[in-house]
């Protein structure tokens, strides 16, 4: 937890990266789905200032989150059996 609000130093007014993940609810494909968006702003120490879309709280996301997200430039879905289906 870093703070709340819109300090320009956090860089969240123009995020460098937005990570969007679609989460299936209980029951797999038939369950309620939710989309989670994390906005990454200015770098700071071992990570970047970050905020979940629609939230006011700002936190420091670890550098590994951004590094991993930049490698995930594809659509990956896990089926009920645990297999991963990917498309570019």
Coordinates of N, CA and C in Angstrom, one line a residue:
X1 N 0.9 -1.2 0.0 CA 0.0 0.0 0.0 C 0.9 1.2 0.0
X2 N 0.7 2.1 -1.0 CA 1.5 3.3 -1.1 C 0.6 4.5 -0.7
X3 N -0.6 4.5 -1.2 CA -1.5 5.6 -0.9 C -2.7 5.5 -1.7
X4 N -3.4 6.6 -1.8 CA -4.6 6.7 -2.7 C -4.7 8.0 -3.3
X5 N -5.5 8.1 -4.4 CA -5.6 9.4 -5.1 C -4.8 9.3 -6.4
X6 N -4.4 10.5 -6.9 CA -3.8 10.6 -8.2 C -2.5 11.4 -8.3
X7 N -1.6 11.0 -7.5 CA -0.3 11.7 -7.5 C 0.4 11.6 -8.8
X8 N 0.7 12.6 -9.6 CA 1.3 12.5 -10.9 C 2.6 11.8 -10.9
X9 N 3.3 11.8 -9.8 CA 4.6 11.0 -9.7 C 4.4 9.5 -9.9
X10 N 3.2 9.0 -9.6 CA 2.9 7.6 -9.7 C 2.8 7.2 -11.2
X11 N 2.5 8.1 -12.1 CA 2.4 7.7 -13.5 C 1.2 6.9 -13.9
X12 N 0.2 7.0 -13.0 CA -1.0 6.2 -13.3 C -2.1 6.9 -14.2
X13 N -1.8 8.2 -14.4 CA -2.7 8.9 -15.3 C -2.5 8.5 -16.8
X14 N -1.3 8.0 -17.1 CA -0.9 7.5 -18.4 C -0.1 6.2 -18.1
X15 N -0.7 5.1 -17.8 CA 0.0 3.9 -17.4 C 0.9 3.4 -18.6
X16 N 2.1 2.9 -18.2 CA 3.0 2.3 -19.1 C 2.5 1.0 -19.6
X17 N 1.8 0.3 -18.8 CA 1.3 -1.1 -19.2 C 0.0 -1.3 -18.5
X18 N -1.0 -2.0 -19.1 CA -2.2 -2.4 -18.5 C -2.3 -3.9 -18.7
X19 N -2.4 -4.6 -17.6 CA -2.5 -6.1 -17.6 C -4.0 -6.4 -17.4
X20 N -4.6 -7.2 -18.3 CA -6.0 -7.5 -18.2 C -6.1 -9.1 -18.2
X21 N -6.8 -9.6 -17.2 CA -7.0 -11.0 -17.1 C -8.5 -11.3 -16.9
X22 N -9.0 -12.2 -17.7 CA -10.4 -12.7 -17.6 C -10.4 -13.9 -16.7
X23 N -11.2 -13.8 -15.7 CA -11.2 -14.9 -14.7 C -12.6 -15.5 -14.8
X24 N -12.7 -16.9 -14.9 CA -13.9 -17.6 -14.9 C -14.4 -17.8 -13.5
X25 N -15.6 -17.7 -13.2 CA -16.2 -18.0 -11.9 C -16.3 -19.5 -11.7
X26 N -16.9 -19.8 -10.6 CA -17.1 -21.2 -10.3 C -18.0 -21.8 -11.3
X27 N -17.8 -23.1 -11.7 CA -18.6 -23.7 -12.7 C -18.0 -23.6 -14.1
X28 N -16.8 -23.1 -14.2 CA -16.1 -23.1 -15.5 C -16.7 -22.1 -16.5
X29 N -16.9 -22.5 -17.7 CA -17.4 -21.6 -18.8 C -18.8 -21.1 -18.5
X30 N -19.6 -21.8 -17.7 CA -20.9 -21.4 -17.4 C -21.0 -20.4 -16.2
X31 N -19.9 -20.3 -15.4 CA -20.0 -19.5 -14.3 C -19.8 -18.0 -14.6
X32 N -20.0 -17.2 -13.6 CA -19.8 -15.7 -13.7 C -18.4 -15.4 -14.0
X33 N -18.2 -14.6 -15.0 CA -16.8 -14.2 -15.3 C -16.5 -12.8 -14.8
X34 N -15.2 -12.5 -14.6 CA -14.8 -11.2 -14.0 C -13.5 -10.9 -14.8
X35 N -13.4 -9.6 -15.1 CA -12.1 -9.1 -15.7 C -11.4 -8.2 -14.7
X36 N -10.1 -8.6 -14.6 CA -9.3 -7.8 -13.6 C -8.2 -7.0 -14.5
X37 N -8.1 -5.7 -14.2 CA -7.2 -4.9 -14.9 C -6.3 -4.2 -13.9
X38 N -5.0 -4.4 -14.1 CA -4.0 -3.7 -13.3 C -3.2 -2.7 -14.2
X39 N -3.2 -1.5 -13.7 CA -2.5 -0.4 -14.4 C -1.1 -0.3 -13.8
X40 N 0.0 -0.3 -14.6 CA 1.3 -0.1 -14.1 C 1.8 1.3 -14.5
X41 N 2.2 2.1 -13.5 CA 2.7 3.5 -13.8 C 4.2 3.6 -13.7
X42 N 4.7 4.6 -13.1 CA 6.1 4.9 -13.0 C 6.9 3.8 -12.2
X43 N 8.1 3.5 -12.7 CA 8.9 2.6 -11.9 C 9.3 3.2 -10.6
X44 N 9.5 2.3 -9.6 CA 10.0 2.8 -8.3 C 10.6 1.6 -7.6
X45 N 11.9 1.8 -7.3 CA 12.6 0.7 -6.6 C 12.6 -0.6 -7.3
X46 N 12.0 -1.6 -6.6 CA 11.9 -3.0 -7.1 C 10.7 -3.3 -7.9
X47 N 9.9 -2.2 -8.3 CA 8.7 -2.5 -9.0 C 8.2 -1.2 -9.7
X48 N 6.9 -1.2 -9.8 CA 6.2 0.0 -10.4 C 4.9 0.3 -9.5
X49 N 4.6 1.6 -9.5 CA 3.3 2.0 -8.9 C 2.2 1.3 -9.7
X50 N 1.2 0.8 -9.0 CA 0.1 0.1 -9.7 C -1.2 0.4 -9.0
X51 N -2.3 0.1 -9.8 CA -3.6 0.3 -9.3 C -4.5 -0.7 -10.0
X52 N -5.5 -1.3 -9.3 CA -6.5 -2.1 -10.0 C -7.5 -1.1 -10.6
X53 N -7.9 -1.4 -11.8 CA -8.8 -0.5 -12.5 C -10.1 -0.3 -11.6
X54 N -10.6 0.9 -11.5 CA -11.8 1.2 -10.7 C -11.5 1.4 -9.3
X55 N -10.3 1.2 -8.8 CA -10.0 1.3 -7.4 C -9.2 2.6 -7.2
X56 N -9.1 3.1 -6.0 CA -8.4 4.3 -5.6 C -7.0 4.0 -5.0
X57 N -6.9 2.8 -4.4 CA -5.7 2.4 -3.7 C -4.5 2.2 -4.7
X58 N -3.3 2.6 -4.3 CA -2.1 2.5 -5.1 C -1.1 1.6 -4.3
X59 N -0.5 0.6 -5.0 CA 0.4 -0.3 -4.4 C 1.7 -0.4 -5.3
X60 N 2.7 -1.0 -4.7 CA 3.9 -1.2 -5.5 C 3.9 -2.6 -6.0
X61 N 3.8 -2.8 -7.3 CA 3.8 -4.1 -7.9 C 5.2 -4.6 -8.2
X62 N 5.5 -5.8 -7.9 CA 6.9 -6.3 -8.1 C 7.3 -6.2 -9.6
X63 N 8.6 -6.0 -9.8 CA 9.1 -5.9 -11.2 C 8.8 -7.2 -12.0
X64 N 8.8 -8.3 -11.3 CA 8.5 -9.6 -12.0 C 7.2 -9.6 -12.6
X65 N 6.2 -8.9 -12.0 CA 4.9 -8.9 -12.6 C 4.9 -8.3 -14.0
X66 N 5.6 -7.1 -14.1 CA 5.7 -6.5 -15.4 C 6.5 -7.3 -16.4
X67 N 7.6 -7.9 -15.9 CA 8.5 -8.7 -16.8 C 7.7 -9.9 -17.3
X68 N 6.9 -10.6 -16.5 CA 6.1 -11.7 -16.9 C 5.0 -11.3 -17.8
X69 N 4.3 -10.2 -17.6 CA 3.2 -9.7 -18.4 C 3.7 -9.4 -19.8
X70 N 4.9 -8.8 -19.9 CA 5.5 -8.5 -21.3 C 5.7 -9.8 -22.1
X71 N 5.9 -10.9 -21.4 CA 6.1 -12.2 -22.1 C 4.8 -12.8 -22.5
X72 N 3.7 -12.4 -21.9 CA 2.4 -13.0 -22.1 C 1.6 -12.3 -23.2
X73 N 2.3 -11.9 -24.2 CA 1.6 -11.2 -25.3 C 0.8 -12.2 -26.2
X74 N 0.0 -13.0 -25.6 CA -0.9 -13.9 -26.3 C -2.1 -14.2 -25.4
X75 N -3.1 -14.9 -25.9 CA -4.3 -15.3 -25.2 C -4.1 -16.7 -24.7
X76 N -4.1 -16.9 -23.4 CA -3.9 -18.2 -22.8 C -5.1 -18.6 -22.0
X77 N -5.7 -19.7 -22.3 CA -6.9 -20.2 -21.5 C -6.6 -21.6 -21.0
X78 N -7.1 -21.8 -19.8 CA -6.9 -23.1 -19.2 C -8.3 -23.8 -19.2
X79 N -8.4 -25.0 -19.8 CA -9.7 -25.7 -19.8 C -9.9 -26.4 -18.5
X80 N -11.1 -27.0 -18.3 CA -11.4 -27.7 -17.1 C -10.5 -28.8 -16.7
X81 N -9.8 -29.4 -17.7 CA -8.9 -30.5 -17.4 C -7.5 -30.0 -17.1
X82 N -7.2 -28.6 -17.1 CA -6.0 -28.1 -16.8 C -5.1 -27.8 -18.0
X83 N -5.5 -28.2 -19.2 CA -4.7 -27.9 -20.4 C -4.8 -26.5 -20.8
X84 N -3.6 -26.0 -21.3 CA -3.5 -24.6 -21.7 C -3.7 -24.5 -23.2
X85 N -4.6 -23.7 -23.6 CA -4.8 -23.4 -25.1 C -4.4 -22.0 -25.3
X86 N -3.5 -21.8 -26.3 CA -3.0 -20.4 -26.6 C -3.2 -20.0 -28.0
X87 N -3.4 -18.7 -28.2 CA -3.6 -18.2 -29.5 C -2.9 -16.8 -29.5
X88 N -2.3 -16.5 -30.7 CA -1.6 -15.2 -30.8 C -2.5 -14.1 -31.0

